[in-house]
């Protein structure tokens, strides 16, 4: 469904070139919940923006259902890390969620309203529709951003470290919300995080990235039961094995996927 092939991105700023992403290839099948994990600055946001059609790759390509992505596509929605900046403060919650739907000309006003109410309900915010974003806590604002993406009914939902700025309790709740929505709605989700535990807890699959210039370091199938909960899953010996594996991969990751340099040789 989503094909990333040999993706490369070089930023060109003031005559200085930064090779953020060197060579990324991976595939998402319909209904996948895949987590991408990699160190800060390794190009996760760059990758997501290329997939969403918001940035043009320097090399390689992104295919959605076989068609090359060259600009924002109706089948994709993104939840950004900086939710504080992604909601319009002068619009009520309901209007924020409804806004992108107005681009879908085929939807009647009535249908738009239904989608908005369903999405707010799904994230537990049916009561907050008439509030302004700044009247809500960080966790609630992020749920509004998730509701906005859900209402849009994307084929692929891209999430860029969406919970990095909320407290641990809220974060656990939002993680469970993502798994529940994935199971109920059968969406395809690509979830980006720098948090190894979060990646293993959430994902059916974890793709580990090297440090920048970035390549795929490792791909892992998470063979934990679909039924997950914060307490039991995280203390499951298999969970601990899997997180240790990913941790080692990140420890061993070399920029550009080059060979590890042994202390004696350096
Ligand atoms: P991550 O999301 O994994 O933290 P980013 O994709 O934000 O990483 O950044 C990857 C690398 O690209 C970093 O070295 C960053 O400094 C650089 N970078 C990101 N955006 C730009 C830009 N607009 N111009 C130049 N360099 C950039
Ligand atoms: Mg980022």
GROMACS .gro file of C-alpha atoms and ligand atoms in nm:
model
  294
    1UNK     CA    1   0.000   0.000   0.000
    2UNK     CA    2   0.275   0.244   0.096
    3UNK     CA    3   0.612   0.190  -0.065
    4UNK     CA    4   0.920   0.388   0.030
    5UNK     CA    5   1.197   0.311  -0.220
    6UNK     CA    6   1.554   0.432  -0.190
    7UNK     CA    7   1.440   0.756  -0.033
    8UNK     CA    8   1.711   1.019   0.003
    9UNK     CA    9   1.686   1.375   0.126
   10UNK     CA   10   1.961   1.634   0.119
   11UNK     CA   11   1.887   1.978   0.261
   12UNK     CA   12   2.056   2.265   0.089
   13UNK     CA   13   2.095   2.566   0.313
   14UNK     CA   14   2.325   2.859   0.243
   15UNK     CA   15   2.562   2.656   0.030
   16UNK     CA   16   2.597   2.388   0.297
   17UNK     CA   17   2.449   2.049   0.220
   18UNK     CA   18   2.305   1.828   0.492
   19UNK     CA   19   2.235   1.468   0.396
   20UNK     CA   20   1.955   1.394   0.639
   21UNK     CA   21   1.828   1.068   0.488
   22UNK     CA   22   2.059   0.849   0.280
   23UNK     CA   23   1.869   0.543   0.167
   24UNK     CA   24   1.539   0.424   0.312
   25UNK     CA   25   1.337   0.134   0.176
   26UNK     CA   26   1.040  -0.024   0.348
   27UNK     CA   27   0.677  -0.116   0.280
   28UNK     CA   28   0.351  -0.085   0.467
   29UNK     CA   29   0.079  -0.338   0.396
   30UNK     CA   30  -0.287  -0.242   0.437
   31UNK     CA   31  -0.382  -0.252   0.804
   32UNK     CA   32  -0.021  -0.244   0.931
   33UNK     CA   33   0.063  -0.067   1.254
   34UNK     CA   34   0.432  -0.001   1.211
   35UNK     CA   35   0.655   0.198   1.446
   36UNK     CA   36   0.963   0.373   1.320
   37UNK     CA   37   1.219   0.430   1.589
   38UNK     CA   38   1.545   0.621   1.563
   39UNK     CA   39   1.760   0.871   1.753
   40UNK     CA   40   1.675   1.243   1.757
   41UNK     CA   41   1.794   1.417   1.443
   42UNK     CA   42   1.807   1.095   1.236
   43UNK     CA   43   1.552   1.226   0.988
   44UNK     CA   44   1.221   1.085   1.112
   45UNK     CA   45   1.031   1.408   1.054
   46UNK     CA   46   1.203   1.452   0.719
   47UNK     CA   47   1.092   1.103   0.617
   48UNK     CA   48   0.733   1.160   0.728
   49UNK     CA   49   0.715   1.489   0.540
   50UNK     CA   50   0.842   1.318   0.225
   51UNK     CA   51   0.580   1.044   0.265
   52UNK     CA   52   0.306   1.302   0.322
   53UNK     CA   53   0.412   1.488   0.008
   54UNK     CA   54   0.509   1.801   0.202
   55UNK     CA   55   0.877   1.774   0.104
   56UNK     CA   56   1.026   1.664  -0.227
   57UNK     CA   57   1.281   1.382  -0.192
   58UNK     CA   58   1.629   1.434  -0.340
   59UNK     CA   59   1.625   1.073  -0.461
   60UNK     CA   60   1.409   0.764  -0.458
   61UNK     CA   61   1.031   0.771  -0.436
   62UNK     CA   62   0.722   0.719  -0.227
   63UNK     CA   63   0.432   0.522  -0.376
   64UNK     CA   64   0.080   0.517  -0.234
   65UNK     CA   65  -0.131   0.240  -0.391
   66UNK     CA   66   0.121   0.225  -0.671
   67UNK     CA   67   0.105   0.596  -0.756
   68UNK     CA   68   0.399   0.825  -0.693
   69UNK     CA   69   0.340   1.084  -0.421
   70UNK     CA   70   0.428   1.432  -0.548
   71UNK     CA   71   0.216   1.646  -0.315
   72UNK     CA   72  -0.029   1.612  -0.025
   73UNK     CA   73  -0.269   1.325  -0.094
   74UNK     CA   74  -0.630   1.291   0.019
   75UNK     CA   75  -0.558   0.935   0.141
   76UNK     CA   76  -0.310   1.047   0.406
   77UNK     CA   77  -0.340   1.239   0.730
   78UNK     CA   78  -0.061   1.351   0.961
   79UNK     CA   79  -0.057   1.411   1.336
   80UNK     CA   80   0.240   1.633   1.413
   81UNK     CA   81   0.450   1.649   1.724
   82UNK     CA   82   0.377   2.015   1.783
   83UNK     CA   83   0.005   1.991   1.839
   84UNK     CA   84   0.013   2.329   2.012
   85UNK     CA   85   0.091   2.481   1.675
   86UNK     CA   86  -0.129   2.256   1.467
   87UNK     CA   87  -0.466   2.368   1.609
   88UNK     CA   88  -0.613   2.709   1.530
   89UNK     CA   89  -0.660   2.896   1.859
   90UNK     CA   90  -0.942   3.112   1.728
   91UNK     CA   91  -1.152   2.810   1.627
   92UNK     CA   92  -1.349   2.590   1.859
   93UNK     CA   93  -1.254   2.222   1.885
   94UNK     CA   94  -1.538   2.115   1.657
   95UNK     CA   95  -1.438   2.367   1.389
   96UNK     CA   96  -1.075   2.259   1.407
   97UNK     CA   97  -1.176   1.898   1.346
   98UNK     CA   98  -1.415   1.993   1.066
   99UNK     CA   99  -1.180   2.221   0.873
  100UNK     CA  100  -0.994   1.962   0.657
  101UNK     CA  101  -1.326   1.790   0.576
  102UNK     CA  102  -1.438   2.102   0.389
  103UNK     CA  103  -1.185   2.009   0.122
  104UNK     CA  104  -1.375   1.689   0.053
  105UNK     CA  105  -1.636   1.847  -0.169
  106UNK     CA  106  -1.840   1.528  -0.194
  107UNK     CA  107  -1.930   1.538   0.177
  108UNK     CA  108  -2.259   1.698   0.274
  109UNK     CA  109  -2.270   1.933   0.570
  110UNK     CA  110  -2.472   1.672   0.756
  111UNK     CA  111  -2.211   1.399   0.691
  112UNK     CA  112  -1.930   1.632   0.797
  113UNK     CA  113  -2.104   1.692   1.129
  114UNK     CA  114  -2.144   1.318   1.183
  115UNK     CA  115  -1.778   1.248   1.111
  116UNK     CA  116  -1.672   1.522   1.353
  117UNK     CA  117  -1.896   1.393   1.631
  118UNK     CA  118  -1.784   1.032   1.575
  119UNK     CA  119  -1.418   1.130   1.587
  120UNK     CA  120  -1.458   1.340   1.903
  121UNK     CA  121  -1.647   1.053   2.058
  122UNK     CA  122  -1.373   0.806   1.964
  123UNK     CA  123  -1.110   1.010   2.150
  124UNK     CA  124  -1.339   1.073   2.447
  125UNK     CA  125  -1.397   1.443   2.379
  126UNK     CA  126  -1.766   1.461   2.287
  127UNK     CA  127  -1.816   1.717   2.563
  128UNK     CA  128  -1.536   1.946   2.448
  129UNK     CA  129  -1.661   2.038   2.101
  130UNK     CA  130  -1.740   2.399   2.184
  131UNK     CA  131  -1.420   2.468   2.381
  132UNK     CA  132  -1.121   2.652   2.238
  133UNK     CA  133  -0.794   2.456   2.218
  134UNK     CA  134  -0.623   2.683   2.470
  135UNK     CA  135  -0.886   2.591   2.727
  136UNK     CA  136  -0.771   2.227   2.712
  137UNK     CA  137  -0.476   2.038   2.863
  138UNK     CA  138  -0.188   1.924   2.641
  139UNK     CA  139  -0.317   1.568   2.632
  140UNK     CA  140  -0.666   1.685   2.533
  141UNK     CA  141  -0.523   1.908   2.259
  142UNK     CA  142  -0.334   1.613   2.120
  143UNK     CA  143  -0.657   1.410   2.124
  144UNK     CA  144  -0.820   1.690   1.922
  145UNK     CA  145  -0.539   1.660   1.666
  146UNK     CA  146  -0.596   1.282   1.653
  147UNK     CA  147  -0.973   1.335   1.615
  148UNK     CA  148  -0.908   1.572   1.325
  149UNK     CA  149  -0.702   1.306   1.149
  150UNK     CA  150  -0.963   1.036   1.220
  151UNK     CA  151  -1.257   1.240   1.095
  152UNK     CA  152  -1.072   1.273   0.767
  153UNK     CA  153  -1.088   0.893   0.732
  154UNK     CA  154  -0.738   0.849   0.589
  155UNK     CA  155  -0.615   0.526   0.436
  156UNK     CA  156  -0.281   0.591   0.599
  157UNK     CA  157  -0.233   0.778   0.925
  158UNK     CA  158   0.115   0.921   0.985
  159UNK     CA  159   0.206   1.017   1.341
  160UNK     CA  160   0.524   1.207   1.426
  161UNK     CA  161   0.624   1.162   1.792
  162UNK     CA  162   0.271   1.262   1.883
  163UNK     CA  163   0.304   1.202   2.256
  164UNK     CA  164   0.652   1.334   2.322
  165UNK     CA  165   0.525   1.638   2.510
  166UNK     CA  166   0.258   1.489   2.737
  167UNK     CA  167   0.299   1.342   3.085
  168UNK     CA  168   0.350   0.967   3.135
  169UNK     CA  169  -0.004   0.893   3.250
  170UNK     CA  170  -0.165   1.075   2.958
  171UNK     CA  171   0.081   0.918   2.722
  172UNK     CA  172  -0.012   0.566   2.830
  173UNK     CA  173  -0.378   0.650   2.772
  174UNK     CA  174  -0.307   0.791   2.425
  175UNK     CA  175  -0.100   0.484   2.331
  176UNK     CA  176  -0.392   0.261   2.420
  177UNK     CA  177  -0.622   0.491   2.224
  178UNK     CA  178  -0.408   0.446   1.911
  179UNK     CA  179  -0.416   0.067   1.944
  180UNK     CA  180  -0.791   0.068   1.999
  181UNK     CA  181  -0.854   0.293   1.697
  182UNK     CA  182  -0.625   0.078   1.485
  183UNK     CA  183  -0.814  -0.236   1.583
  184UNK     CA  184  -1.162  -0.083   1.550
  185UNK     CA  185  -1.106   0.101   1.225
  186UNK     CA  186  -0.853  -0.118   1.045
  187UNK     CA  187  -0.642   0.183   0.949
  188UNK     CA  188  -0.285   0.164   0.827
  189UNK     CA  189  -0.066   0.355   1.073
  190UNK     CA  190   0.296   0.465   1.061
  191UNK     CA  191   0.395   0.583   1.406
  192UNK     CA  192   0.727   0.760   1.454
  193UNK     CA  193   0.894   0.777   1.793
  194UNK     CA  194   1.237   0.800   1.955
  195UNK     CA  195   1.106   0.590   2.245
  196UNK     CA  196   1.198   0.222   2.215
  197UNK     CA  197   0.946   0.099   2.472
  198UNK     CA  198   0.669   0.292   2.306
  199UNK     CA  199   0.761   0.147   1.966
  200UNK     CA  200   0.750  -0.214   2.093
  201UNK     CA  201   0.435  -0.161   2.300
  202UNK     CA  202   0.242  -0.005   2.011
  203UNK     CA  203   0.372  -0.169   1.698
  204UNK     CA  204   0.299  -0.491   1.516
  205UNK     CA  205   0.633  -0.420   1.356
  206UNK     CA  206   0.928  -0.198   1.448
  207UNK     CA  207   1.159  -0.046   1.187
  208UNK     CA  208   1.481   0.084   1.345
  209UNK     CA  209   1.669   0.367   1.177
  210UNK     CA  210   2.041   0.442   1.198
  211UNK     CA  211   2.177   0.782   1.295
  212UNK     CA  212   2.184   1.042   1.015
  213UNK     CA  213   2.262   1.001   0.722
  214UNK     CA  214   1.985   0.753   0.777
  215UNK     CA  215   1.931   0.398   0.655
  216UNK     CA  216   1.706   0.117   0.781
  217UNK     CA  217   1.906  -0.061   1.049
  218UNK     CA  218   1.664  -0.338   1.140
  219UNK     CA  219   1.306  -0.462   1.098
  220UNK     CA  220   1.136  -0.661   1.368
  221UNK     CA  221   0.799  -0.835   1.394
  222UNK     CA  222   0.646  -0.780   1.736
  223UNK     CA  223   0.503  -1.119   1.823
  224UNK     CA  224   0.316  -1.003   2.131
  225UNK     CA  225  -0.057  -1.075   2.165
  226UNK     CA  226  -0.287  -0.817   2.002
  227UNK     CA  227  -0.455  -0.766   2.336
  228UNK     CA  228  -0.206  -0.538   2.514
  229UNK     CA  229  -0.220  -0.347   2.837
  230UNK     CA  230   0.030  -0.119   2.998
  231UNK     CA  231   0.093  -0.326   3.308
  232UNK     CA  232   0.107  -0.682   3.181
  233UNK     CA  233   0.253  -0.627   2.835
  234UNK     CA  234   0.541  -0.416   2.959
  235UNK     CA  235   0.640  -0.676   3.218
  236UNK     CA  236   0.602  -0.969   2.975
  237UNK     CA  237   0.944  -1.139   2.932
  238UNK     CA  238   0.894  -1.135   2.555
  239UNK     CA  239   0.838  -0.758   2.564
  240UNK     CA  240   1.164  -0.719   2.754
  241UNK     CA  241   1.349  -0.936   2.498
  242UNK     CA  242   1.210  -0.736   2.207
  243UNK     CA  243   1.291  -0.397   2.359
  244UNK     CA  244   1.642  -0.517   2.440
  245UNK     CA  245   1.686  -0.626   2.078
  246UNK     CA  246   1.579  -0.284   1.947
  247UNK     CA  247   1.795  -0.112   2.207
  248UNK     CA  248   2.100  -0.309   2.089
  249UNK     CA  249   2.024  -0.226   1.728
  250UNK     CA  250   2.019   0.142   1.811
  251UNK     CA  251   2.338   0.113   2.015
  252UNK     CA  252   2.510  -0.056   1.722
  253UNK     CA  253   2.364   0.178   1.462
  254UNK     CA  254   2.626   0.372   1.273
  255UNK     CA  255   2.554   0.681   1.067
  256UNK     CA  256   2.478   0.574   0.711
  257UNK     CA  257   2.474   0.210   0.819
  258UNK     CA  258   2.854   0.187   0.802
  259UNK     CA  259   3.041  -0.091   0.982
  260UNK     CA  260   3.088  -0.061   1.356
  261UNK     CA  261   3.429   0.078   1.449
  262UNK     CA  262   3.593  -0.131   1.718
  263UNK     CA  263   3.779   0.060   1.991
  264UNK     CA  264   4.106  -0.110   1.893
  265UNK     CA  265   4.078   0.000   1.531
  266UNK     CA  266   3.991   0.363   1.602
  267LIG     P1  267   1.420   1.383   1.362
  267LIG     O1  268   1.277   1.409   1.332
  267LIG     O2  269   1.457   1.237   1.353
  267LIG     O3  270   1.465   1.439   1.492
  267LIG     P2  271   1.470   1.566   1.139
  267LIG     O4  272   1.407   1.501   1.020
  267LIG     O5  273   1.395   1.676   1.203
  267LIG     O6  274   1.508   1.453   1.247
  267LIG     O7  275   1.614   1.619   1.097
  267LIG     C1  276   1.713   1.537   1.036
  267LIG     C2  277   1.837   1.617   1.003
  267LIG     O8  278   1.808   1.712   0.900
  267LIG     C3  279   1.892   1.699   1.119
  267LIG     O9  280   2.032   1.697   1.109
  267LIG     C4  281   1.836   1.837   1.096
  267LIG    O10  282   1.924   1.934   1.150
  267LIG     C5  283   1.835   1.844   0.945
  267LIG     N1  284   1.726   1.931   0.895
  267LIG     C6  285   1.594   1.917   0.921
  267LIG     N2  286   1.522   2.012   0.858
  267LIG     C7  287   1.611   2.090   0.790
  267LIG     C8  288   1.600   2.204   0.703
  267LIG     N3  289   1.480   2.256   0.673
  267LIG     N4  290   1.715   2.254   0.651
  267LIG     C9  291   1.835   2.200   0.680
  267LIG     N5  292   1.853   2.091   0.759
  267LIG    C10  293   1.743   2.037   0.815
  268LIG    MG1  294   1.122   1.497   1.445
   0.00000   0.00000   0.00000
